[in-house]
XYZ file of C-alpha atoms in Angstrom:
310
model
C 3.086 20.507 -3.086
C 1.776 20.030 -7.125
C -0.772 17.727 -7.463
C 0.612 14.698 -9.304
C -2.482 12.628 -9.731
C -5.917 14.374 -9.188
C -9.030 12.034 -9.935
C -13.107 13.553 -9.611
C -15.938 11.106 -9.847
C -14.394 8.281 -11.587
C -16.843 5.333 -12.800
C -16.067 2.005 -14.267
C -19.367 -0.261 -14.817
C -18.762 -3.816 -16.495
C -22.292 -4.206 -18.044
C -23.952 -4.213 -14.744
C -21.475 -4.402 -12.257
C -20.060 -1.406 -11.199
C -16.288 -1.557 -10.493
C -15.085 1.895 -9.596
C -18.222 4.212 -7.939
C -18.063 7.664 -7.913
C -14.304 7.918 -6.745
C -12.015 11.041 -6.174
C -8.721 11.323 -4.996
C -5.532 13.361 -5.523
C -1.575 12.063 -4.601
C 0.513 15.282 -3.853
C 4.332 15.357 -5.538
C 6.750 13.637 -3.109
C 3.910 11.310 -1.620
C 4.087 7.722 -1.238
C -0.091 7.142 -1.926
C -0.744 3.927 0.044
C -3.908 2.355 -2.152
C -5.544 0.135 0.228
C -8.506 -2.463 0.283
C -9.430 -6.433 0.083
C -9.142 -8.038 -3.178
C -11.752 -7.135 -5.440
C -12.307 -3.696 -3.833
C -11.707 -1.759 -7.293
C -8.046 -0.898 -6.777
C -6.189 -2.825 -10.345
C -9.405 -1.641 -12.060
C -8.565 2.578 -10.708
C -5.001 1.684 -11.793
C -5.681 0.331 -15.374
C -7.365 3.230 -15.893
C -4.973 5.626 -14.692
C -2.477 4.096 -17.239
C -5.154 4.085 -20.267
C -5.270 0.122 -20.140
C -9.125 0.838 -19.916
C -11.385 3.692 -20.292
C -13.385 5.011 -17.415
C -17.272 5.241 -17.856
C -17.364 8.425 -16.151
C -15.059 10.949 -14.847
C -11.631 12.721 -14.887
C -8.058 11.664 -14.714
C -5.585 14.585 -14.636
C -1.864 13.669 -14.313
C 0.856 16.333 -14.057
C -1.767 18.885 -14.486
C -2.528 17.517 -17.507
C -5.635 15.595 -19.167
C -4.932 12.429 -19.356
C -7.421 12.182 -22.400
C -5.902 14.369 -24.229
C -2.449 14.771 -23.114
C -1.927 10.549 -23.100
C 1.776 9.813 -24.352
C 3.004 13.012 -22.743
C 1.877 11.884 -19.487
C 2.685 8.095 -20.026
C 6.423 8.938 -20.310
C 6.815 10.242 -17.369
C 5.126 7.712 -15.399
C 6.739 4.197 -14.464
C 4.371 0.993 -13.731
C 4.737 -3.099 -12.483
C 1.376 -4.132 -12.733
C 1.020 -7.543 -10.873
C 3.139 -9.925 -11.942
C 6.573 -8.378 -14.309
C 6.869 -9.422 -17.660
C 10.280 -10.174 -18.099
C 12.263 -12.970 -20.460
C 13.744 -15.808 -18.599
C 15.847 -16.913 -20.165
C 17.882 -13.664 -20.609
C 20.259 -11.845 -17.725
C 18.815 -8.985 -15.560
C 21.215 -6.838 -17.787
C 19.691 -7.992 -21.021
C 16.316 -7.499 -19.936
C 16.634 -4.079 -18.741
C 18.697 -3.112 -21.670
C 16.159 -4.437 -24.127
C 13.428 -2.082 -22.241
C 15.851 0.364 -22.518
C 16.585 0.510 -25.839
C 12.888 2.449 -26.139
C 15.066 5.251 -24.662
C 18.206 6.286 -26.532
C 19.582 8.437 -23.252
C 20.005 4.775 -21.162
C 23.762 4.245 -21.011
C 25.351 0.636 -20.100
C 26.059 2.802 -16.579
C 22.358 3.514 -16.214
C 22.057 -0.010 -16.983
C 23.777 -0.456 -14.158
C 22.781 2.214 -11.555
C 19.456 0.491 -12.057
C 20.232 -2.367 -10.831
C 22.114 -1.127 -8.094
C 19.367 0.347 -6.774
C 16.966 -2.644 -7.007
C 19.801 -4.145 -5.538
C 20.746 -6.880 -8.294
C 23.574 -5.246 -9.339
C 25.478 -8.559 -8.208
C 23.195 -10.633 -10.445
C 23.513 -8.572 -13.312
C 24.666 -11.416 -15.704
C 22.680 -14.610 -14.285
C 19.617 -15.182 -16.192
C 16.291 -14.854 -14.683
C 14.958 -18.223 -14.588
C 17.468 -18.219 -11.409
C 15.382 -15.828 -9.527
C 12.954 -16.039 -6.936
C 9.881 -14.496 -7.212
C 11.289 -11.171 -4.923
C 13.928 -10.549 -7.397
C 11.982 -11.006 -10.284
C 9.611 -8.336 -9.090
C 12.811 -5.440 -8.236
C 13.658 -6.389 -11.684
C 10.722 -5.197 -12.678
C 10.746 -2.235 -11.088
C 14.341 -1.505 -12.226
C 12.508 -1.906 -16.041
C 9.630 0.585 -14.690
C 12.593 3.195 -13.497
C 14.765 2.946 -16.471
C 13.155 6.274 -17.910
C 13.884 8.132 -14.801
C 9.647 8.502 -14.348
C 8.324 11.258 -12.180
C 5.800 8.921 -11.144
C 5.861 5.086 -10.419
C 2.655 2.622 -10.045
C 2.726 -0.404 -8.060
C -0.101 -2.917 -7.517
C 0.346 -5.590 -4.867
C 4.077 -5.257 -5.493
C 4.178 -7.929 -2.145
C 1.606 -10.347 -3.587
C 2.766 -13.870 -3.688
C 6.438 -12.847 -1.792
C 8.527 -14.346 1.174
C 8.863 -12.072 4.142
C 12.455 -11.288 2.925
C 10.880 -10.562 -0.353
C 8.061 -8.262 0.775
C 11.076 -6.502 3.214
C 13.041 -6.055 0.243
C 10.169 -3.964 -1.794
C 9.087 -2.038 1.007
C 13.071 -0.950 1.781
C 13.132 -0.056 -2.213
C 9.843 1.562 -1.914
C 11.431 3.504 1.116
C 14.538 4.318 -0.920
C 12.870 5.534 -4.174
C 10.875 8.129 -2.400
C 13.892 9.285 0.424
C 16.508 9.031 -1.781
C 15.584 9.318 -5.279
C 12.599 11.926 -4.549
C 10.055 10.236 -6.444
C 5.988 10.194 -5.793
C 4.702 6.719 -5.623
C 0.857 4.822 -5.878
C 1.431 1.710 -3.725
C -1.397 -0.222 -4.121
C -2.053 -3.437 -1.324
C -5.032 -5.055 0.630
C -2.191 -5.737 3.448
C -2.649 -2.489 5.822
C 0.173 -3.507 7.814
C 2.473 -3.273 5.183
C 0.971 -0.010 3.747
C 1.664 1.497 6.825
C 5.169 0.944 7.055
C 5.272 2.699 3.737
C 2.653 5.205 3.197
C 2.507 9.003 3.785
C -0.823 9.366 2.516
C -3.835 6.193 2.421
C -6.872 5.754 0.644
C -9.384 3.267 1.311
C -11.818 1.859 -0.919
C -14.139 -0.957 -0.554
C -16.698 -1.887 -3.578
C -15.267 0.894 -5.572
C -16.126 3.547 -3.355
C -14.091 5.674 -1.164
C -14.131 5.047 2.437
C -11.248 6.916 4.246
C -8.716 9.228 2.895
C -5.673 10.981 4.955
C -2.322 11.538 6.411
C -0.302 7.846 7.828
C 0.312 9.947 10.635
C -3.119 10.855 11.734
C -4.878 7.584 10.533
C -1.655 5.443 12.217
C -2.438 7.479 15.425
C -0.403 5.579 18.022
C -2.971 7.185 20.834
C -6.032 4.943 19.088
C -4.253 1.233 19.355
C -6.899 -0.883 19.729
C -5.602 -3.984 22.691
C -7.159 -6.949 22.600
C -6.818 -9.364 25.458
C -7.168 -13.076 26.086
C -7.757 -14.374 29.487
C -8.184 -17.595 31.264
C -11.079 -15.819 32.606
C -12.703 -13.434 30.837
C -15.384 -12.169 33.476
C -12.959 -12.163 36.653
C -10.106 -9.791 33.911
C -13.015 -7.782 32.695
C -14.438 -7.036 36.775
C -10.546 -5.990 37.677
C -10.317 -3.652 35.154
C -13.321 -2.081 35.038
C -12.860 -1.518 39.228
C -9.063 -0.366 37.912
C -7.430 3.029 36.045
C -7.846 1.529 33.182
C -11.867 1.419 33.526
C -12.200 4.163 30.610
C -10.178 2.607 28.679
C -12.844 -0.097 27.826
C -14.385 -0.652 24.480
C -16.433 -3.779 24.494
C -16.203 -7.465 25.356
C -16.047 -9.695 22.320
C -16.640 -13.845 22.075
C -13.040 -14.686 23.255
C -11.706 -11.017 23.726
C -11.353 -7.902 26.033
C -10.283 -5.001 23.771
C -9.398 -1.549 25.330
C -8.035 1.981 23.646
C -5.407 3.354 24.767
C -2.007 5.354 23.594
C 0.737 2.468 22.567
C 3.039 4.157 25.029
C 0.506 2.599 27.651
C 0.952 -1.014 26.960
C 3.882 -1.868 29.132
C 1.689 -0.333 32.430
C -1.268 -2.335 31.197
C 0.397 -5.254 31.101
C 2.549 -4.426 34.462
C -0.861 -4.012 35.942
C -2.747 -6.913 34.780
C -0.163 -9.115 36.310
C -0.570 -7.203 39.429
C -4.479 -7.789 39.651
C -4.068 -11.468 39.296
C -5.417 -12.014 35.364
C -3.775 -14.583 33.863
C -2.869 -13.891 30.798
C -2.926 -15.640 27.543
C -2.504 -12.935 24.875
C -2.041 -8.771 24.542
C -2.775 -8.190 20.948
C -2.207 -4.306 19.715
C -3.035 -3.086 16.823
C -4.546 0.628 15.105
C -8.320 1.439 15.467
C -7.684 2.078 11.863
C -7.076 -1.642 11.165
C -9.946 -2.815 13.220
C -12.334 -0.015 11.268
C -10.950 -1.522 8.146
C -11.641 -4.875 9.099
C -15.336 -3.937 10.229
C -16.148 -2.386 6.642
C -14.655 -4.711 4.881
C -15.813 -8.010 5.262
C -18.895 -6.325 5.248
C -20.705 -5.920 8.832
C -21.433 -2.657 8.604
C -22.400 0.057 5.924
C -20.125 3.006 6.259
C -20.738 6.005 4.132
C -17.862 7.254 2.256
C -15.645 10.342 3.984
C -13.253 11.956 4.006
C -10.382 13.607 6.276
């Protein structure tokens, strides 16, 4: 596949502080690029300067195969962006908003008008103003205003931030349908890795600007690494029947209130079968991906993990 977005040793310092370290990455056509890490971590700062809202201290940004230094508006109109919050007016319709935005583009027809909001899935709203809206619909608006141009490439950061679950299930079911359906290569950026993963083909990590993991969803999601974690009524009597039990090498460690295990997902409903069967009363079975509990480790900081790659 092309390489959409391909990014070598990119610095940002504030005075001092240094926001983006040393960070490379590239998004492949056709990928949905989950951008992931805590608030803070240097992902709005990458994705300013991907769209030329700031200027990088260091490094290169090539888009399309182009440089984006030197090849800015030609890049910039084929790339579609909702950073945080949309700006949209309130007190006009859906319809009137996205036709003002499209007015920058003499090819938008009143049925791409339309077909715009169709997809974002406002379509029915199309005439009520946007002072109606929650916050969900506000932000597919948006993204209708970022797609009007038919972009190559769309930019999201924290498109879920601040959303309802029925919100944040709408955007990732758009997200879903832009790239299935409509082709397009998307930057998804999010400190929630349980929503990236729902999403994402391809995930980046970063933590204080710097890289920390980079790969496929389907080799970092690895459904053969879930990390269990149980909660007993008594941790040293559960701990003694499974170590004396199958499940033995399974073990990882004993924490304060918790018994965590690895094991393949597919394993869960026997581990629980047996559990019952030795007697441990059980107050919890929490799964989840070594990759989240690696994420968690390096990111609220008790460790120091060098950057790497896959």
């Amino acid at each position: 596949m092309p390489e959409i977005i391909k990014v070598q040793g990119l610095v940002k310092k504030f005075n001092d502080f240094i926001a983006v370290n040393n960070l490379s990455f590239t998004v492949d056509q056709g990928d949905v690029y989950g951008f992931l890490g805590q608030n803070g971590a240097g992902k709005s700062t990458t994705i300013r300067m991907l769209l030329t809202l700031i200027a990088p201290t260091e490094g290169c940004i090539e888009l399309f195969g182009m440089n984006l230094k030197t090849h800015r508006n030609e890049i910039l109109q084929q790339i579609g962006a909702v950073i945080e919050k949309p700006d949209v007016y309130k007190y006009l319709s859906a319809y009137d908003n996205l036709k003002l935005f499209a007015r920058l583009n003499e090819k938008v027809t009143h049925q791409k008008v339309m077909d715009q909001l169709e997809v974002v899935g406002l379509a029915s709203r199309a005439k009520d103003k946007v002072k109606t809206f929650s916050q969900g619909m506000k932000q597919r608006l948006g993204i209708a205003i970022a797609l009007i141009h038919d972009p190559q490439l769309i930019i999201l950061d924290e498109p879920t931030n601040g959303l309802d679950p029925q919100g944040i299930a709408d955007i990732r079911n758009l997200i879903l349908h832009l790239s299935k359906e409509q082709k397009k290569t998307l930057v998804v950026s999010s400190h929630l890795l349980s929503e990236i993963e729902q999403v994402a083909t391809k995930v980046l990590i970063i933590d204080k600007g710097q890289k920390i993991i980079e790969g496929l969803s389907t080799e970092l999601f690895d459904p053969s690494q879930t990390i269990v974690e149980l909660q007993t009524t008594n941790n040293s009597f559960a701990l003694q029947q499974i170590a004396n039990s199958t499940w033995s090498g399974n073990l990882q460690q004993q924490r304060d209130i918790a018994i965590v295990l690895k094991l393949d997902k597919q394993q869960i409903p026997q581990l629980h079968k047996d559990l019952v069967s030795m007697g441990v009363g059980l107050l919890s079975l929490q799964p989840r991906h070594s990759l989240e509990d690696y994420f968690l480790q390096v990111t609220s900081g008790n460790q120091h993990v060098d950057a790497f790659t896959n």
